[in-house]
Amino acid sequence: MNAIDPDIPAQLAADLPRDDVVRILRTFEEDLGRLARELSAAAGAGEAEAYRRAAHSLAGAAAAVGAKRLEQAARIAMDRRDATEPRLLAARIAEEAAAALAELSRLADNLSGSG
Amino acid sequence: MAAAARVLVVEDTPTQAELACALLREMGVEIRLAECGAAGLSIARHWAPDAILMDIDLPDFSGFEAMRRLRAEGIEAAVIVVTADASIRTAVEAMREGAVDFIAKPFAKARLTVTLRNALEKRALVTELREVRAQLTRDRFFGFIGASPAMQAVYRTIESVAASRANVFITGESGTGKELAADAVHRASPRAKRPFVALNCGAIPRDLLESEIFGHVKGAFTGATDTRLGAAKQADGGTLFLDEIGEMPLDMQVKLLRFTQTGTFQPVGGSSTQKVDVRIVSATNRDPWAEVEAGRFREDLYYRLYVVPLEMPPLRDRGADVLLVARHFLASFAKEEGKRFRGFAPEAEAALAGYGWPGNVRQLQNVVRNIVVLHDAERVERAMLPGMLLRGGGGRAAAPVAAEPQPPPEPAPAEPPPDTPAWTARLAWSPAAAEPAPAAPSPPAPFETLAAVEKRHILAALAETGQDVPRAATLLGINPSTIYRKLQAWKAEEGRAGSG
């Protein structure tokens, strides 16, 4: 499965002017960097609530742009019943974030340059 | 969807917030964004959004808690819960907390559009329903007090007609509030900030009526020492209320007809024509069409003035309004007179409700004032009421219309309380026994005492006003309570004279 579900960006492009889509993707890039750092820091410090909140925000942001794998990983982190070691999950989320970011950057660049 | 709809987005994740705002901008709505529950509540209080897109997982407290606080503060925006957790449990909880709908992230424009449109339509219907209910049950309207269906119909007619410039013709028995209705038509209209000029056609000598309505120039007639504006000019841009229009002489009706046709008039003695923008509200306690058929009122003027009819219901047809109005007068007069009255005993209320009130609200007003002036207690007991009310039944029902001019209705019951000395009771309760009016005074004895002159003068004023104490007091330039005290004193004098 690709890092990005292509149907979601396509739907955004159909619903919104190109500038809006580019702005959403750029906002996601900023969110991703910040939230991934917060998640890792919370995992390292053992702060469960901060960890869960960062995961929740990541899941929401990822869903908005179609970053399905990242969203799924973040949802596992949100689940209080899940026993996965937070540091391991944080590392997996960081990988998925990097993959999503790479695909979305190409997408945003294409959209920026297509007009 | 209304272009001006206001939508508050409560969302802490910037990507989601950016997406929601971008989609909403495409829909042409006004948008505010809050990044936590507290900021959302603050914006909702001050900005009054029509709808709120509410995220559930917020940094400070949950979206459900935000909804509870909104409801507690009476903020009625349509809340649409937006969440990534699309479980049935979350959906049920959202609806239980008062959300109008539920939308799962991520959402496309089409879904958001439909959801938001439905929410706004539902909110508009709820608002409309509440307004209609409030209108159907309101117990005050401008100067009126009354919640009866008959008065609700009056309120609706006034509201419907207020915005137009159509002439209004008010009918109804004396004391039903025709001038209040005219005033309400004016105050509810776009002319509200312009003058409302009331003229009682029956109270002005026929020779002066034209001058009163259209004004006169200096020297127009003997006594016209200055140019004077008439009511039509004074009411320019506003409303001219012609009370007792049925009393207007036929020659004056011709001039009024011309005025209604052209909006122009000539002041008495003047040579130039003046034009004004005036809405005419007329009133009579007669049947206007019967007056036309009897040849006392011009048919063409009737059609000019009788554009929107408004019939004021008699008090006997207003059900529980009798008690509403009585309580209002009691509170008002008790405050004015410094008395303790706080309400009516149930037996007193039953007597008030069972009486026919031929003099309508004005009679009820006088009865309550009389009680307040003559007594002092926590509540009005049955024994404090005038005798006619205690005997129950109905009182004389005033004819709704009459072919011939009628004397002013009696402001108080026509019969005295049973324990009242005959002549004072008649003075207090019936105009029939009043001493001669000023127009035909009894020849005073030489060097009549001041007290006798005062008494004769007060009784003459009462006779002139149809025993309407407040109006008589206005004529005399004194407080109504003074008249009531005098009446009480004379009654006591009579009692002493009778027992001696």
JSON list of C-alpha atoms in Angstrom, two decimals, chain B residues 154-352:
[
{"chain": "B", "resi": 154, "resn": "VAL", "atom": "CA", "xyz": [-55.02, 42.39, 17.10]},
{"chain": "B", "resi": 155, "resn": "TYR", "atom": "CA", "xyz": [-51.24, 42.14, 17.56]},
{"chain": "B", "resi": 156, "resn": "ARG", "atom": "CA", "xyz": [-50.85, 40.17, 14.36]},
{"chain": "B", "resi": 157, "resn": "THR", "atom": "CA", "xyz": [-52.92, 42.64, 12.36]},
{"chain": "B", "resi": 158, "resn": "ILE", "atom": "CA", "xyz": [-50.93, 45.57, 13.70]},
{"chain": "B", "resi": 159, "resn": "GLU", "atom": "CA", "xyz": [-47.64, 43.86, 12.87]},
{"chain": "B", "resi": 160, "resn": "SER", "atom": "CA", "xyz": [-48.84, 42.94, 9.40]},
{"chain": "B", "resi": 161, "resn": "VAL", "atom": "CA", "xyz": [-50.01, 46.42, 8.54]},
{"chain": "B", "resi": 162, "resn": "ALA", "atom": "CA", "xyz": [-47.31, 48.43, 10.30]},
{"chain": "B", "resi": 163, "resn": "ALA", "atom": "CA", "xyz": [-44.72, 48.29, 7.55]},
{"chain": "B", "resi": 164, "resn": "SER", "atom": "CA", "xyz": [-47.11, 49.50, 4.84]},
{"chain": "B", "resi": 165, "resn": "ARG", "atom": "CA", "xyz": [-48.44, 53.04, 4.51]},
{"chain": "B", "resi": 166, "resn": "ALA", "atom": "CA", "xyz": [-52.01, 51.84, 4.12]},
{"chain": "B", "resi": 167, "resn": "ASN", "atom": "CA", "xyz": [-54.59, 53.75, 6.13]},
{"chain": "B", "resi": 168, "resn": "VAL", "atom": "CA", "xyz": [-55.99, 51.89, 9.12]},
{"chain": "B", "resi": 169, "resn": "PHE", "atom": "CA", "xyz": [-59.52, 52.14, 10.46]},
{"chain": "B", "resi": 170, "resn": "ILE", "atom": "CA", "xyz": [-60.00, 51.10, 14.07]},
{"chain": "B", "resi": 171, "resn": "THR", "atom": "CA", "xyz": [-63.40, 50.23, 15.45]},
{"chain": "B", "resi": 172, "resn": "GLY", "atom": "CA", "xyz": [-64.44, 49.13, 18.91]},
{"chain": "B", "resi": 173, "resn": "GLU", "atom": "CA", "xyz": [-66.36, 50.14, 21.97]},
{"chain": "B", "resi": 174, "resn": "SER", "atom": "CA", "xyz": [-65.15, 53.01, 24.10]},
{"chain": "B", "resi": 175, "resn": "GLY", "atom": "CA", "xyz": [-62.40, 51.99, 26.47]},
{"chain": "B", "resi": 176, "resn": "THR", "atom": "CA", "xyz": [-61.11, 49.12, 24.33]},
{"chain": "B", "resi": 177, "resn": "GLY", "atom": "CA", "xyz": [-57.82, 50.84, 23.50]},
{"chain": "B", "resi": 178, "resn": "LYS", "atom": "CA", "xyz": [-58.33, 52.33, 20.05]},
{"chain": "B", "resi": 179, "resn": "GLU", "atom": "CA", "xyz": [-55.76, 55.07, 20.63]},
{"chain": "B", "resi": 180, "resn": "LEU", "atom": "CA", "xyz": [-53.30, 52.50, 22.01]},
{"chain": "B", "resi": 181, "resn": "ALA", "atom": "CA", "xyz": [-53.82, 50.51, 18.82]},
{"chain": "B", "resi": 182, "resn": "ALA", "atom": "CA", "xyz": [-53.17, 53.59, 16.68]},
{"chain": "B", "resi": 183, "resn": "ASP", "atom": "CA", "xyz": [-50.05, 54.30, 18.70]},
{"chain": "B", "resi": 184, "resn": "ALA", "atom": "CA", "xyz": [-48.89, 50.69, 18.25]},
{"chain": "B", "resi": 185, "resn": "VAL", "atom": "CA", "xyz": [-49.43, 50.89, 14.48]},
{"chain": "B", "resi": 186, "resn": "HIS", "atom": "CA", "xyz": [-47.23, 53.98, 14.47]},
{"chain": "B", "resi": 187, "resn": "ARG", "atom": "CA", "xyz": [-44.54, 52.62, 16.77]},
{"chain": "B", "resi": 188, "resn": "ALA", "atom": "CA", "xyz": [-44.29, 49.32, 14.87]},
{"chain": "B", "resi": 189, "resn": "SER", "atom": "CA", "xyz": [-43.99, 51.15, 11.55]},
{"chain": "B", "resi": 190, "resn": "PRO", "atom": "CA", "xyz": [-40.98, 52.65, 9.76]},
{"chain": "B", "resi": 191, "resn": "ARG", "atom": "CA", "xyz": [-42.51, 56.02, 10.73]},
{"chain": "B", "resi": 192, "resn": "ALA", "atom": "CA", "xyz": [-41.89, 55.36, 14.41]},
{"chain": "B", "resi": 193, "resn": "LYS", "atom": "CA", "xyz": [-39.23, 58.06, 14.72]},
{"chain": "B", "resi": 194, "resn": "ARG", "atom": "CA", "xyz": [-41.49, 60.68, 13.12]},
{"chain": "B", "resi": 195, "resn": "PRO", "atom": "CA", "xyz": [-44.40, 62.33, 14.95]},
{"chain": "B", "resi": 196, "resn": "PHE", "atom": "CA", "xyz": [-47.61, 60.63, 16.03]},
{"chain": "B", "resi": 197, "resn": "VAL", "atom": "CA", "xyz": [-50.28, 63.31, 16.20]},
{"chain": "B", "resi": 198, "resn": "ALA", "atom": "CA", "xyz": [-53.67, 62.43, 17.71]},
{"chain": "B", "resi": 199, "resn": "LEU", "atom": "CA", "xyz": [-56.74, 64.55, 17.20]},
{"chain": "B", "resi": 200, "resn": "ASN", "atom": "CA", "xyz": [-60.15, 63.87, 18.73]},
{"chain": "B", "resi": 201, "resn": "CYS", "atom": "CA", "xyz": [-62.63, 65.04, 16.12]},
{"chain": "B", "resi": 202, "resn": "GLY", "atom": "CA", "xyz": [-65.48, 64.81, 18.61]},
{"chain": "B", "resi": 203, "resn": "ALA", "atom": "CA", "xyz": [-63.84, 67.09, 21.15]},
{"chain": "B", "resi": 204, "resn": "ILE", "atom": "CA", "xyz": [-63.06, 70.00, 18.84]},
{"chain": "B", "resi": 205, "resn": "PRO", "atom": "CA", "xyz": [-65.73, 72.59, 17.97]},
{"chain": "B", "resi": 206, "resn": "ARG", "atom": "CA", "xyz": [-66.71, 72.08, 14.36]},
{"chain": "B", "resi": 207, "resn": "ASP", "atom": "CA", "xyz": [-65.66, 75.62, 13.41]},
{"chain": "B", "resi": 208, "resn": "LEU", "atom": "CA", "xyz": [-62.12, 74.94, 14.61]},
{"chain": "B", "resi": 209, "resn": "LEU", "atom": "CA", "xyz": [-61.67, 71.43, 13.22]},
{"chain": "B", "resi": 210, "resn": "GLU", "atom": "CA", "xyz": [-60.32, 72.52, 9.83]},
{"chain": "B", "resi": 211, "resn": "SER", "atom": "CA", "xyz": [-57.80, 74.79, 11.50]},
{"chain": "B", "resi": 212, "resn": "GLU", "atom": "CA", "xyz": [-56.78, 72.05, 13.92]},
{"chain": "B", "resi": 213, "resn": "ILE", "atom": "CA", "xyz": [-56.14, 69.61, 11.08]},
{"chain": "B", "resi": 214, "resn": "PHE", "atom": "CA", "xyz": [-54.74, 71.92, 8.39]},
{"chain": "B", "resi": 215, "resn": "GLY", "atom": "CA", "xyz": [-53.57, 74.92, 10.42]},
{"chain": "B", "resi": 216, "resn": "HIS", "atom": "CA", "xyz": [-54.24, 78.56, 9.66]},
{"chain": "B", "resi": 217, "resn": "VAL", "atom": "CA", "xyz": [-52.43, 81.71, 8.64]},
{"chain": "B", "resi": 218, "resn": "LYS", "atom": "CA", "xyz": [-52.31, 84.84, 10.73]},
{"chain": "B", "resi": 219, "resn": "GLY", "atom": "CA", "xyz": [-55.53, 86.81, 10.39]},
{"chain": "B", "resi": 220, "resn": "ALA", "atom": "CA", "xyz": [-57.46, 83.92, 8.87]},
{"chain": "B", "resi": 221, "resn": "PHE", "atom": "CA", "xyz": [-60.25, 84.47, 11.38]},
{"chain": "B", "resi": 222, "resn": "THR", "atom": "CA", "xyz": [-60.92, 86.40, 14.52]},
{"chain": "B", "resi": 223, "resn": "GLY", "atom": "CA", "xyz": [-58.46, 85.27, 17.10]},
{"chain": "B", "resi": 224, "resn": "ALA", "atom": "CA", "xyz": [-55.94, 83.92, 14.57]},
{"chain": "B", "resi": 225, "resn": "THR", "atom": "CA", "xyz": [-53.20, 86.19, 15.84]},
{"chain": "B", "resi": 226, "resn": "ASP", "atom": "CA", "xyz": [-50.42, 83.96, 14.56]},
{"chain": "B", "resi": 227, "resn": "THR", "atom": "CA", "xyz": [-49.85, 81.45, 11.83]},
{"chain": "B", "resi": 228, "resn": "ARG", "atom": "CA", "xyz": [-50.32, 77.99, 13.31]},
{"chain": "B", "resi": 229, "resn": "LEU", "atom": "CA", "xyz": [-49.38, 74.58, 11.98]},
{"chain": "B", "resi": 230, "resn": "GLY", "atom": "CA", "xyz": [-52.15, 72.02, 11.89]},
{"chain": "B", "resi": 231, "resn": "ALA", "atom": "CA", "xyz": [-52.01, 68.35, 12.84]},
{"chain": "B", "resi": 232, "resn": "ALA", "atom": "CA", "xyz": [-51.44, 67.25, 9.23]},
{"chain": "B", "resi": 233, "resn": "LYS", "atom": "CA", "xyz": [-48.29, 69.34, 8.95]},
{"chain": "B", "resi": 234, "resn": "GLN", "atom": "CA", "xyz": [-47.08, 68.36, 12.40]},
{"chain": "B", "resi": 235, "resn": "ALA", "atom": "CA", "xyz": [-47.49, 64.68, 11.50]},
{"chain": "B", "resi": 236, "resn": "ASP", "atom": "CA", "xyz": [-45.48, 65.01, 8.27]},
{"chain": "B", "resi": 237, "resn": "GLY", "atom": "CA", "xyz": [-43.51, 61.79, 7.80]},
{"chain": "B", "resi": 238, "resn": "GLY", "atom": "CA", "xyz": [-45.43, 60.19, 10.65]},
{"chain": "B", "resi": 239, "resn": "THR", "atom": "CA", "xyz": [-48.96, 59.21, 11.57]},
{"chain": "B", "resi": 240, "resn": "LEU", "atom": "CA", "xyz": [-52.10, 61.30, 11.98]},
{"chain": "B", "resi": 241, "resn": "PHE", "atom": "CA", "xyz": [-54.65, 59.68, 14.28]},
{"chain": "B", "resi": 242, "resn": "LEU", "atom": "CA", "xyz": [-58.19, 60.95, 13.81]},
{"chain": "B", "resi": 243, "resn": "ASP", "atom": "CA", "xyz": [-60.21, 59.68, 16.75]},
{"chain": "B", "resi": 244, "resn": "GLU", "atom": "CA", "xyz": [-63.99, 59.79, 16.71]},
{"chain": "B", "resi": 245, "resn": "ILE", "atom": "CA", "xyz": [-63.88, 60.31, 12.95]},
{"chain": "B", "resi": 246, "resn": "GLY", "atom": "CA", "xyz": [-67.63, 59.68, 12.88]},
{"chain": "B", "resi": 247, "resn": "GLU", "atom": "CA", "xyz": [-68.14, 63.04, 14.57]},
{"chain": "B", "resi": 248, "resn": "MET", "atom": "CA", "xyz": [-66.54, 64.93, 11.69]},
{"chain": "B", "resi": 249, "resn": "PRO", "atom": "CA", "xyz": [-68.99, 67.30, 9.94]},
{"chain": "B", "resi": 250, "resn": "LEU", "atom": "CA", "xyz": [-69.75, 66.49, 6.30]},
{"chain": "B", "resi": 251, "resn": "ASP", "atom": "CA", "xyz": [-68.19, 69.70, 4.96]},
{"chain": "B", "resi": 252, "resn": "MET", "atom": "CA", "xyz": [-64.96, 68.84, 6.74]},
{"chain": "B", "resi": 253, "resn": "GLN", "atom": "CA", "xyz": [-65.15, 65.31, 5.35]},
{"chain": "B", "resi": 254, "resn": "VAL", "atom": "CA", "xyz": [-64.91, 66.78, 1.84]},
{"chain": "B", "resi": 255, "resn": "LYS", "atom": "CA", "xyz": [-61.67, 68.53, 2.74]},
{"chain": "B", "resi": 256, "resn": "LEU", "atom": "CA", "xyz": [-60.28, 65.44, 4.40]},
{"chain": "B", "resi": 257, "resn": "LEU", "atom": "CA", "xyz": [-61.17, 63.40, 1.30]},
{"chain": "B", "resi": 258, "resn": "ARG", "atom": "CA", "xyz": [-59.18, 65.79, -0.89]},
{"chain": "B", "resi": 259, "resn": "PHE", "atom": "CA", "xyz": [-56.28, 65.51, 1.53]},
{"chain": "B", "resi": 260, "resn": "THR", "atom": "CA", "xyz": [-56.35, 61.70, 1.45]},
{"chain": "B", "resi": 261, "resn": "GLN", "atom": "CA", "xyz": [-56.46, 61.75, -2.36]},
{"chain": "B", "resi": 262, "resn": "THR", "atom": "CA", "xyz": [-53.62, 64.19, -2.97]},
{"chain": "B", "resi": 263, "resn": "GLY", "atom": "CA", "xyz": [-51.67, 64.50, 0.25]},
{"chain": "B", "resi": 264, "resn": "THR", "atom": "CA", "xyz": [-52.06, 68.26, -0.15]},
{"chain": "B", "resi": 265, "resn": "PHE", "atom": "CA", "xyz": [-54.02, 70.89, 1.77]},
{"chain": "B", "resi": 266, "resn": "GLN", "atom": "CA", "xyz": [-54.37, 74.61, 2.21]},
{"chain": "B", "resi": 267, "resn": "PRO", "atom": "CA", "xyz": [-54.19, 76.11, 5.69]},
{"chain": "B", "resi": 268, "resn": "VAL", "atom": "CA", "xyz": [-57.27, 78.11, 6.63]},
{"chain": "B", "resi": 269, "resn": "GLY", "atom": "CA", "xyz": [-56.87, 81.58, 5.11]},
{"chain": "B", "resi": 270, "resn": "GLY", "atom": "CA", "xyz": [-53.83, 80.51, 3.12]},
{"chain": "B", "resi": 271, "resn": "SER", "atom": "CA", "xyz": [-53.38, 80.63, -0.61]},
{"chain": "B", "resi": 272, "resn": "SER", "atom": "CA", "xyz": [-50.56, 78.15, -1.12]},
{"chain": "B", "resi": 273, "resn": "THR", "atom": "CA", "xyz": [-50.93, 74.39, -1.20]},
{"chain": "B", "resi": 274, "resn": "GLN", "atom": "CA", "xyz": [-48.79, 72.27, 1.08]},
{"chain": "B", "resi": 275, "resn": "LYS", "atom": "CA", "xyz": [-47.89, 68.64, 0.57]},
{"chain": "B", "resi": 276, "resn": "VAL", "atom": "CA", "xyz": [-47.14, 66.20, 3.35]},
{"chain": "B", "resi": 277, "resn": "ASP", "atom": "CA", "xyz": [-46.48, 62.49, 3.73]},
{"chain": "B", "resi": 278, "resn": "VAL", "atom": "CA", "xyz": [-48.89, 61.30, 6.38]},
{"chain": "B", "resi": 279, "resn": "ARG", "atom": "CA", "xyz": [-50.40, 57.95, 7.21]},
{"chain": "B", "resi": 280, "resn": "ILE", "atom": "CA", "xyz": [-53.93, 58.29, 8.53]},
{"chain": "B", "resi": 281, "resn": "VAL", "atom": "CA", "xyz": [-55.26, 56.05, 11.25]},
{"chain": "B", "resi": 282, "resn": "SER", "atom": "CA", "xyz": [-58.92, 56.67, 12.05]},
{"chain": "B", "resi": 283, "resn": "ALA", "atom": "CA", "xyz": [-61.11, 55.36, 14.84]},
{"chain": "B", "resi": 284, "resn": "THR", "atom": "CA", "xyz": [-64.72, 55.32, 15.86]},
{"chain": "B", "resi": 285, "resn": "ASN", "atom": "CA", "xyz": [-66.95, 53.48, 18.29]},
{"chain": "B", "resi": 286, "resn": "ARG", "atom": "CA", "xyz": [-69.74, 53.50, 15.72]},
{"chain": "B", "resi": 287, "resn": "ASP", "atom": "CA", "xyz": [-70.35, 51.17, 12.79]},
{"chain": "B", "resi": 288, "resn": "PRO", "atom": "CA", "xyz": [-68.72, 53.16, 9.96]},
{"chain": "B", "resi": 289, "resn": "TRP", "atom": "CA", "xyz": [-70.73, 51.52, 7.20]},
{"chain": "B", "resi": 290, "resn": "ALA", "atom": "CA", "xyz": [-73.98, 52.21, 9.05]},
{"chain": "B", "resi": 291, "resn": "GLU", "atom": "CA", "xyz": [-72.87, 55.84, 9.20]},
{"chain": "B", "resi": 292, "resn": "VAL", "atom": "CA", "xyz": [-72.34, 55.80, 5.43]},
{"chain": "B", "resi": 293, "resn": "GLU", "atom": "CA", "xyz": [-75.79, 54.30, 4.88]},
{"chain": "B", "resi": 294, "resn": "ALA", "atom": "CA", "xyz": [-77.32, 56.85, 7.18]},
{"chain": "B", "resi": 295, "resn": "GLY", "atom": "CA", "xyz": [-75.74, 59.63, 5.12]},
{"chain": "B", "resi": 296, "resn": "ARG", "atom": "CA", "xyz": [-73.58, 60.88, 7.96]},
{"chain": "B", "resi": 297, "resn": "PHE", "atom": "CA", "xyz": [-70.31, 59.71, 6.51]},
{"chain": "B", "resi": 298, "resn": "ARG", "atom": "CA", "xyz": [-69.13, 60.07, 2.93]},
{"chain": "B", "resi": 299, "resn": "GLU", "atom": "CA", "xyz": [-68.82, 56.77, 1.10]},
{"chain": "B", "resi": 300, "resn": "ASP", "atom": "CA", "xyz": [-65.78, 57.92, -0.90]},
{"chain": "B", "resi": 301, "resn": "LEU", "atom": "CA", "xyz": [-64.00, 58.97, 2.29]},
{"chain": "B", "resi": 302, "resn": "TYR", "atom": "CA", "xyz": [-64.97, 55.64, 3.88]},
{"chain": "B", "resi": 303, "resn": "TYR", "atom": "CA", "xyz": [-63.17, 53.77, 1.12]},
{"chain": "B", "resi": 304, "resn": "ARG", "atom": "CA", "xyz": [-60.13, 56.02, 1.46]},
{"chain": "B", "resi": 305, "resn": "LEU", "atom": "CA", "xyz": [-59.83, 55.48, 5.19]},
{"chain": "B", "resi": 306, "resn": "TYR", "atom": "CA", "xyz": [-61.23, 51.96, 5.67]},
{"chain": "B", "resi": 307, "resn": "VAL", "atom": "CA", "xyz": [-58.31, 50.25, 3.95]},
{"chain": "B", "resi": 308, "resn": "VAL", "atom": "CA", "xyz": [-57.18, 48.00, 6.78]},
{"chain": "B", "resi": 309, "resn": "PRO", "atom": "CA", "xyz": [-59.89, 47.47, 9.40]},
{"chain": "B", "resi": 310, "resn": "LEU", "atom": "CA", "xyz": [-58.84, 46.72, 12.94]},
{"chain": "B", "resi": 311, "resn": "GLU", "atom": "CA", "xyz": [-61.55, 45.81, 15.43]},
{"chain": "B", "resi": 312, "resn": "MET", "atom": "CA", "xyz": [-60.70, 46.11, 19.10]},
{"chain": "B", "resi": 313, "resn": "PRO", "atom": "CA", "xyz": [-62.38, 43.36, 21.13]},
{"chain": "B", "resi": 314, "resn": "PRO", "atom": "CA", "xyz": [-64.44, 44.34, 24.18]},
{"chain": "B", "resi": 315, "resn": "LEU", "atom": "CA", "xyz": [-62.94, 43.28, 27.51]},
{"chain": "B", "resi": 316, "resn": "ARG", "atom": "CA", "xyz": [-65.77, 40.78, 28.09]},
{"chain": "B", "resi": 317, "resn": "ASP", "atom": "CA", "xyz": [-64.50, 38.83, 25.06]},
{"chain": "B", "resi": 318, "resn": "ARG", "atom": "CA", "xyz": [-60.92, 38.71, 26.29]},
{"chain": "B", "resi": 319, "resn": "GLY", "atom": "CA", "xyz": [-61.23, 35.96, 28.90]},
{"chain": "B", "resi": 320, "resn": "ALA", "atom": "CA", "xyz": [-58.39, 35.90, 31.41]},
{"chain": "B", "resi": 321, "resn": "ASP", "atom": "CA", "xyz": [-57.07, 39.24, 30.14]},
{"chain": "B", "resi": 322, "resn": "VAL", "atom": "CA", "xyz": [-59.37, 40.87, 32.72]},
{"chain": "B", "resi": 323, "resn": "LEU", "atom": "CA", "xyz": [-57.16, 39.56, 35.51]},
{"chain": "B", "resi": 324, "resn": "LEU", "atom": "CA", "xyz": [-53.92, 40.27, 33.67]},
{"chain": "B", "resi": 325, "resn": "VAL", "atom": "CA", "xyz": [-54.95, 43.87, 33.15]},
{"chain": "B", "resi": 326, "resn": "ALA", "atom": "CA", "xyz": [-56.35, 44.23, 36.67]},
{"chain": "B", "resi": 327, "resn": "ARG", "atom": "CA", "xyz": [-53.10, 42.97, 38.22]},
{"chain": "B", "resi": 328, "resn": "HIS", "atom": "CA", "xyz": [-51.13, 45.37, 36.09]},
{"chain": "B", "resi": 329, "resn": "PHE", "atom": "CA", "xyz": [-53.25, 48.32, 37.18]},
{"chain": "B", "resi": 330, "resn": "LEU", "atom": "CA", "xyz": [-53.13, 47.20, 40.80]},
{"chain": "B", "resi": 331, "resn": "ALA", "atom": "CA", "xyz": [-49.32, 47.07, 40.82]},
{"chain": "B", "resi": 332, "resn": "SER", "atom": "CA", "xyz": [-49.07, 50.38, 39.01]},
{"chain": "B", "resi": 333, "resn": "PHE", "atom": "CA", "xyz": [-51.58, 52.30, 41.18]},
{"chain": "B", "resi": 334, "resn": "ALA", "atom": "CA", "xyz": [-50.33, 50.76, 44.44]},
{"chain": "B", "resi": 335, "resn": "LYS", "atom": "CA", "xyz": [-46.85, 51.99, 43.63]},
{"chain": "B", "resi": 336, "resn": "GLU", "atom": "CA", "xyz": [-48.18, 55.40, 42.63]},
{"chain": "B", "resi": 337, "resn": "GLU", "atom": "CA", "xyz": [-50.29, 55.76, 45.78]},
{"chain": "B", "resi": 338, "resn": "GLY", "atom": "CA", "xyz": [-47.78, 54.14, 48.15]},
{"chain": "B", "resi": 339, "resn": "LYS", "atom": "CA", "xyz": [-50.19, 51.33, 49.08]},
{"chain": "B", "resi": 340, "resn": "ARG", "atom": "CA", "xyz": [-49.34, 47.73, 50.04]},
{"chain": "B", "resi": 341, "resn": "PHE", "atom": "CA", "xyz": [-51.48, 45.87, 47.52]},
{"chain": "B", "resi": 342, "resn": "ARG", "atom": "CA", "xyz": [-49.79, 42.84, 45.99]},
{"chain": "B", "resi": 343, "resn": "GLY", "atom": "CA", "xyz": [-52.70, 40.97, 44.44]},
{"chain": "B", "resi": 344, "resn": "PHE", "atom": "CA", "xyz": [-56.37, 40.00, 44.45]},
{"chain": "B", "resi": 345, "resn": "ALA", "atom": "CA", "xyz": [-58.06, 37.44, 46.68]},
{"chain": "B", "resi": 346, "resn": "PRO", "atom": "CA", "xyz": [-59.45, 34.51, 44.66]},
{"chain": "B", "resi": 347, "resn": "GLU", "atom": "CA", "xyz": [-63.03, 35.63, 45.40]},
{"chain": "B", "resi": 348, "resn": "ALA", "atom": "CA", "xyz": [-62.22, 39.13, 44.15]},
{"chain": "B", "resi": 349, "resn": "GLU", "atom": "CA", "xyz": [-60.66, 37.70, 41.01]},
{"chain": "B", "resi": 350, "resn": "ALA", "atom": "CA", "xyz": [-63.76, 35.59, 40.42]},
{"chain": "B", "resi": 351, "resn": "ALA", "atom": "CA", "xyz": [-65.94, 38.70, 40.68]},
{"chain": "B", "resi": 352, "resn": "LEU", "atom": "CA", "xyz": [-63.70, 40.64, 38.27]}
]
